[in-house]
Amino acid sequence: MPSSFLARLGVVQPLVLAPMSGASTPALVAAVSNSGGLGSHGVGYLAPQAILDDAARIRALTDAPFVLNLFVLPDEFEEDEPAIEFARATLDTFMERQGLAARTSRPERWAPRFSDQFAALCEARPAAASFTFNLLTPAQVGELKRRDIAVIGSATTLDEVRAWAELGADAISLQGAEAGGHRGSFLHRPEDAMIGLFALLRLAARAVSLPLIAGGGVMDGQGMAAAEVLGADVAQLGTAFLACPESAAAQAWKDDLTRAQDTDITTIRSFSGRAARGLRNTYVEAMAGVESRLPSYPVMNALTSPLRRAAAAAGRGDLVSEWCGQAVGLLRPMPARELVARLLEERMQALQGLA
Ligand SMILES: Cc1cc2nc3c(=O)[nH]c(=O)nc-3n(C[C@H](O)[C@H](O)[C@H](O)COP(=O)(O)O)c2cc1C
């Protein structure tokens, strides 16, 4: 049976697909929601109209509830000119050496304007919306609640859990240090906010009475059951779905994930200017010595976009951001619907074993 939080949203199975910008697609989200779980779509990179279009695509594929997820960012960004020039020169030289014809360019904007994305999300009116990288304002939380959109705040530390609770979030998404993709930390430096999911879950469960959605290194039903035993309402899985045919991850990225060892996974700042977990590949090793000289998110993310596009088109997984969590060795490439069925079966068996 799903928790009361999930039941309130109309979700019938205890599983959440993590939002994954650049990898989640309307087809993946709908496949999970149609299987009874709660599909989440990471729309943080999308322009407002594209957010509305993707929400319409999801609705064309499912009547079940889903989540939209945004990065909470300022509307305008600091431009560190020396860092930008250094990054452009470094990236252009790197692409030339790797035989890629692409070169960096200066985009019109470094990222979509958050307030416009937020307005589009409100208009799209998903059952729930989740947010990472920072807190919303109280007015934004009020706006979501007026529209009956449940508010899920992401936290990587106990202080962040408390901050979302005080703001009136309906549920907290815990991102353990094991998690793939960008770290959502906003009150602490990423290196100080590497709390493992076991620790974070127990700390949060003692501190707040809100529903907890637990993510980071959960790849099978045993992990889902363990998260629930530790106090989670439900587990949230990202990496587990990356190699599904419905995922937008480039084929070379999917292939590399199936060969990855736990020791190949590290925290990387050089792709986007913000700490994120993924595979240590050729690009990551080449940039390791200059990470601290690169501009911060989203400027660096925009500057590496031509490189990542060209590398993906050339099938060069070793040059793209291959985000994944620490338990990627448990990956099972299969259609999302089949994966959800397996996960739920494993979870049931694990819980019965405990009983
Ligand atoms: C490719 C990828 C993209 C991600 N994009 C987002 C995102 O847009 N928003 C977000 O809140 N979290 C994002 N995350 C983090 C996930 O929501 C979640 O915390 C993580 O996948 C859980 O750990 P796991 O990958 O080990 O399952 C992303 C993770 C991955 C792997």
Short mmCIF file of C-alpha atoms in Angstrom, two decimals, residues 52-302:
data_model
loop_
_atom_site.label_atom_id
_atom_site.label_comp_id
_atom_site.label_asym_id
_atom_site.label_seq_id
_atom_site.Cartn_x
_atom_site.Cartn_y
_atom_site.Cartn_z
CA LEU A 52 4.14 23.32 -20.99
CA ASP A 53 4.68 21.15 -24.08
CA ASP A 54 6.27 18.33 -22.06
CA ALA A 55 3.47 18.44 -19.48
CA ALA A 56 0.97 18.12 -22.35
CA ARG A 57 2.96 15.16 -23.76
CA ILE A 58 2.87 13.41 -20.39
CA ARG A 59 -0.88 14.01 -20.13
CA ALA A 60 -1.36 12.57 -23.62
CA LEU A 61 0.30 9.36 -22.39
CA THR A 62 -1.21 9.02 -18.91
CA ASP A 63 -4.10 10.15 -16.71
CA ALA A 64 -2.05 9.28 -13.59
CA PRO A 65 -0.36 11.90 -11.37
CA PHE A 66 3.18 13.10 -12.08
CA VAL A 67 5.75 15.56 -10.70
CA LEU A 68 7.56 18.42 -12.43
CA ASN A 69 10.95 19.45 -11.00
CA LEU A 70 12.86 22.73 -11.27
CA PHE A 71 16.27 24.08 -10.22
CA VAL A 72 15.67 27.12 -8.00
CA LEU A 73 17.99 29.80 -9.40
CA PRO A 74 18.15 33.58 -9.48
CA ASP A 75 16.74 35.19 -12.64
CA GLU A 76 20.13 36.72 -13.53
CA PHE A 77 23.61 35.29 -13.04
CA GLU A 78 27.00 36.61 -12.05
CA GLU A 79 29.45 36.74 -14.95
CA ASP A 80 33.06 36.16 -13.95
CA GLU A 81 34.76 37.32 -17.18
CA PRO A 82 38.28 35.95 -16.50
CA ALA A 83 36.80 32.56 -15.56
CA ILE A 84 34.59 32.56 -18.66
CA GLU A 85 37.54 33.37 -20.96
CA PHE A 86 39.69 30.72 -19.26
CA ALA A 87 36.94 28.10 -19.64
CA ARG A 88 36.34 28.95 -23.31
CA ALA A 89 40.03 28.72 -24.18
CA THR A 90 40.44 25.46 -22.23
CA LEU A 91 37.34 23.86 -23.77
CA ASP A 92 38.17 24.96 -27.34
CA THR A 93 41.70 23.54 -27.08
CA PHE A 94 40.31 20.33 -25.59
CA MET A 95 37.71 19.90 -28.36
CA GLU A 96 40.32 20.53 -31.04
CA ARG A 97 42.62 17.87 -29.51
CA GLN A 98 39.74 15.40 -29.33
CA GLY A 99 38.87 15.94 -33.01
CA LEU A 100 35.50 17.60 -32.32
CA ALA A 101 34.56 20.40 -34.73
CA ALA A 102 32.39 22.24 -32.16
CA ARG A 103 33.59 25.38 -30.31
CA THR A 104 32.20 27.27 -27.31
CA SER A 105 29.91 30.24 -27.81
CA ARG A 106 28.34 32.88 -25.61
CA PRO A 107 24.60 32.17 -25.38
CA GLU A 108 21.96 34.90 -25.19
CA ARG A 109 21.12 33.68 -21.67
CA TRP A 110 23.06 31.25 -19.48
CA ALA A 111 19.86 29.46 -18.41
CA PRO A 112 16.10 30.03 -18.68
CA ARG A 113 14.68 32.67 -16.30
CA PHE A 114 13.49 30.86 -13.17
CA SER A 115 10.47 33.06 -12.54
CA ASP A 116 9.16 32.30 -16.06
CA GLN A 117 9.80 28.57 -15.60
CA PHE A 118 7.96 28.72 -12.27
CA ALA A 119 4.97 30.43 -13.90
CA ALA A 120 4.89 27.71 -16.59
CA LEU A 121 5.03 24.98 -13.94
CA CYS A 122 2.09 26.60 -12.09
CA GLU A 123 0.14 26.73 -15.36
CA ALA A 124 0.97 23.07 -16.14
CA ARG A 125 -0.44 22.14 -12.73
CA PRO A 126 1.16 18.76 -11.98
CA ALA A 127 -0.03 16.84 -8.90
CA ALA A 128 3.25 17.76 -7.19
CA ALA A 129 6.30 19.88 -7.90
CA SER A 130 9.78 19.30 -6.53
CA PHE A 131 12.57 21.85 -6.21
CA THR A 132 16.32 21.62 -5.80
CA PHE A 133 19.39 23.95 -5.51
CA ASN A 134 17.58 26.37 -3.14
CA LEU A 135 14.41 27.22 -1.24
CA LEU A 136 11.37 28.83 -2.81
CA THR A 137 10.00 32.09 -1.41
CA PRO A 138 6.97 31.84 0.90
CA ALA A 139 4.92 33.54 -1.85
CA GLN A 140 5.91 30.85 -4.36
CA VAL A 141 4.97 28.10 -1.90
CA GLY A 142 1.62 29.86 -1.40
CA GLU A 143 1.07 30.06 -5.15
CA LEU A 144 1.62 26.29 -5.55
CA LYS A 145 -0.70 25.49 -2.67
CA ARG A 146 -3.44 27.73 -4.07
CA ARG A 147 -3.28 25.60 -7.21
CA ASP A 148 -3.36 22.38 -5.18
CA ILE A 149 0.15 21.41 -6.31
CA ALA A 150 1.95 19.51 -3.52
CA VAL A 151 5.35 21.02 -2.69
CA ILE A 152 8.38 18.72 -2.40
CA GLY A 153 11.64 20.31 -1.23
CA SER A 154 14.99 18.59 -1.82
CA ALA A 155 17.50 18.38 1.02
CA THR A 156 21.01 16.98 1.42
CA THR A 157 21.52 17.91 5.10
CA LEU A 158 19.45 18.12 8.26
CA ASP A 159 19.50 21.95 8.19
CA GLU A 160 18.05 21.84 4.67
CA VAL A 161 15.35 19.39 5.82
CA ARG A 162 14.39 21.79 8.61
CA ALA A 163 14.44 24.80 6.28
CA TRP A 164 11.93 23.18 3.88
CA ALA A 165 9.79 22.01 6.81
CA GLU A 166 9.62 25.58 8.19
CA LEU A 167 8.68 26.87 4.75
CA GLY A 168 5.67 24.56 4.67
CA ALA A 169 6.75 21.84 2.23
CA ASP A 170 4.32 18.92 1.96
CA ALA A 171 7.14 16.37 1.70
CA ILE A 172 10.94 16.31 1.67
CA SER A 173 13.02 14.59 -0.99
CA LEU A 174 16.24 13.42 0.69
CA GLN A 175 19.24 13.25 -1.61
CA GLY A 176 21.89 11.03 -0.04
CA ALA A 177 25.55 11.44 -0.97
CA GLU A 178 25.25 8.30 -3.12
CA ALA A 179 22.86 9.99 -5.55
CA GLY A 180 23.60 10.50 -9.23
CA GLY A 181 23.46 13.94 -10.86
CA HIS A 182 23.76 17.40 -9.34
CA ARG A 183 23.97 17.86 -5.59
CA GLY A 184 21.02 19.93 -4.43
CA SER A 185 22.91 21.43 -1.45
CA PHE A 186 22.13 25.08 -0.73
CA LEU A 187 23.04 25.75 2.91
CA HIS A 188 26.42 24.03 2.93
CA ARG A 189 29.38 23.51 0.62
CA PRO A 190 28.92 20.27 -1.36
CA GLU A 191 31.98 18.72 0.29
CA ASP A 192 30.36 19.31 3.72
CA ALA A 193 26.99 17.97 2.58
CA MET A 194 27.95 14.43 1.61
CA ILE A 195 25.64 12.69 4.09
CA GLY A 196 24.89 9.07 3.21
CA LEU A 197 21.21 8.16 2.83
CA PHE A 198 21.20 5.85 5.90
CA ALA A 199 22.38 8.71 8.12
CA LEU A 200 20.26 11.44 6.48
CA LEU A 201 17.08 9.39 6.64
CA ARG A 202 17.36 8.61 10.35
CA LEU A 203 18.32 12.22 11.18
CA ALA A 204 15.39 13.57 9.17
CA ALA A 205 12.91 11.00 10.51
CA ARG A 206 13.73 12.08 14.08
CA ALA A 207 13.62 15.80 13.29
CA VAL A 208 10.45 16.29 11.25
CA SER A 209 7.10 14.60 10.87
CA LEU A 210 6.80 15.24 7.13
CA PRO A 211 6.69 12.46 4.52
CA LEU A 212 10.23 11.58 3.42
CA ILE A 213 11.08 10.53 -0.13
CA ALA A 214 14.46 8.78 -0.04
CA GLY A 215 16.92 8.81 -2.94
CA GLY A 216 20.57 7.95 -3.47
CA GLY A 217 21.93 4.54 -4.41
CA VAL A 218 18.55 2.77 -4.38
CA MET A 219 18.55 0.42 -7.36
CA ASP A 220 16.37 -2.55 -6.38
CA GLY A 221 13.40 -3.57 -4.25
CA GLN A 222 15.68 -4.53 -1.37
CA GLY A 223 16.95 -0.94 -1.28
CA MET A 224 13.39 0.40 -1.48
CA ALA A 225 12.33 -1.76 1.47
CA ALA A 226 15.42 -0.72 3.46
CA ALA A 227 14.61 2.96 2.93
CA GLU A 228 11.07 2.40 4.20
CA VAL A 229 12.31 0.47 7.24
CA LEU A 230 14.57 3.44 8.03
CA GLY A 231 11.64 5.85 8.00
CA ALA A 232 11.02 6.83 4.39
CA ASP A 233 7.49 7.05 3.02
CA VAL A 234 8.80 5.90 -0.30
CA ALA A 235 12.07 5.43 -2.18
CA GLN A 236 12.99 7.54 -5.19
CA LEU A 237 15.11 5.96 -7.93
CA GLY A 238 17.00 7.78 -10.67
CA THR A 239 20.02 5.87 -11.96
CA ALA A 240 18.02 2.62 -11.97
CA PHE A 241 15.95 4.06 -14.88
CA LEU A 242 18.79 5.65 -16.87
CA ALA A 243 19.31 2.66 -19.19
CA CYS A 244 15.61 2.15 -19.95
CA PRO A 245 14.75 2.61 -23.64
CA GLU A 246 12.48 5.52 -22.60
CA SER A 247 15.41 7.45 -21.05
CA ALA A 248 17.03 10.23 -23.08
CA ALA A 249 20.57 9.34 -21.94
CA ALA A 250 22.85 9.02 -24.99
CA GLN A 251 23.55 5.41 -26.05
CA ALA A 252 27.28 5.78 -25.30
CA TRP A 253 26.41 6.95 -21.76
CA LYS A 254 24.06 3.96 -21.28
CA ASP A 255 26.76 1.59 -22.57
CA ASP A 256 29.40 3.03 -20.24
CA LEU A 257 27.03 2.70 -17.25
CA THR A 258 26.71 -1.05 -17.82
CA ARG A 259 30.52 -1.38 -17.51
CA ALA A 260 31.01 1.02 -14.58
CA GLN A 261 32.57 -0.02 -11.27
CA ASP A 262 31.70 1.61 -7.94
CA THR A 263 35.22 3.13 -7.83
CA ASP A 264 34.71 4.84 -11.23
CA ILE A 265 32.12 7.21 -9.77
CA THR A 266 33.11 10.58 -8.40
CA THR A 267 31.95 14.13 -7.73
CA ILE A 268 32.52 16.39 -10.74
CA ARG A 269 32.33 20.18 -11.06
CA SER A 270 33.89 20.64 -14.49
CA PHE A 271 30.84 19.93 -16.66
CA SER A 272 28.41 22.41 -15.16
CA GLY A 273 30.22 24.48 -12.51
CA ARG A 274 28.27 22.70 -9.77
CA ALA A 275 29.11 19.47 -7.93
CA ALA A 276 27.44 16.44 -9.50
CA ARG A 277 27.98 12.68 -9.27
CA GLY A 278 28.93 10.71 -12.36
CA LEU A 279 31.52 8.58 -14.10
CA ARG A 280 35.17 9.60 -14.12
CA ASN A 281 35.90 9.66 -17.87
CA THR A 282 38.41 11.24 -20.28
CA TYR A 283 36.91 14.75 -19.94
CA VAL A 284 36.71 14.58 -16.14
CA GLU A 285 40.35 13.49 -15.84
CA ALA A 286 41.53 16.18 -18.29
CA MET A 287 39.75 18.95 -16.33
CA ALA A 288 40.55 17.71 -12.81
CA GLY A 289 43.46 20.12 -12.36
CA VAL A 290 41.52 23.25 -13.40
CA GLU A 291 38.11 22.69 -11.77
CA SER A 292 38.54 25.53 -9.28
CA ARG A 293 39.29 28.05 -12.07
CA LEU A 294 36.07 27.38 -14.01
CA PRO A 295 32.92 29.55 -13.73
CA SER A 296 30.03 28.39 -11.59
CA TYR A 297 26.61 27.02 -12.54
CA PRO A 298 24.85 27.70 -14.90
CA VAL A 299 27.57 29.55 -16.84
CA MET A 300 29.89 26.54 -17.12
CA ASN A 301 26.94 24.31 -17.98
CA ALA A 302 26.09 26.55 -20.94
#
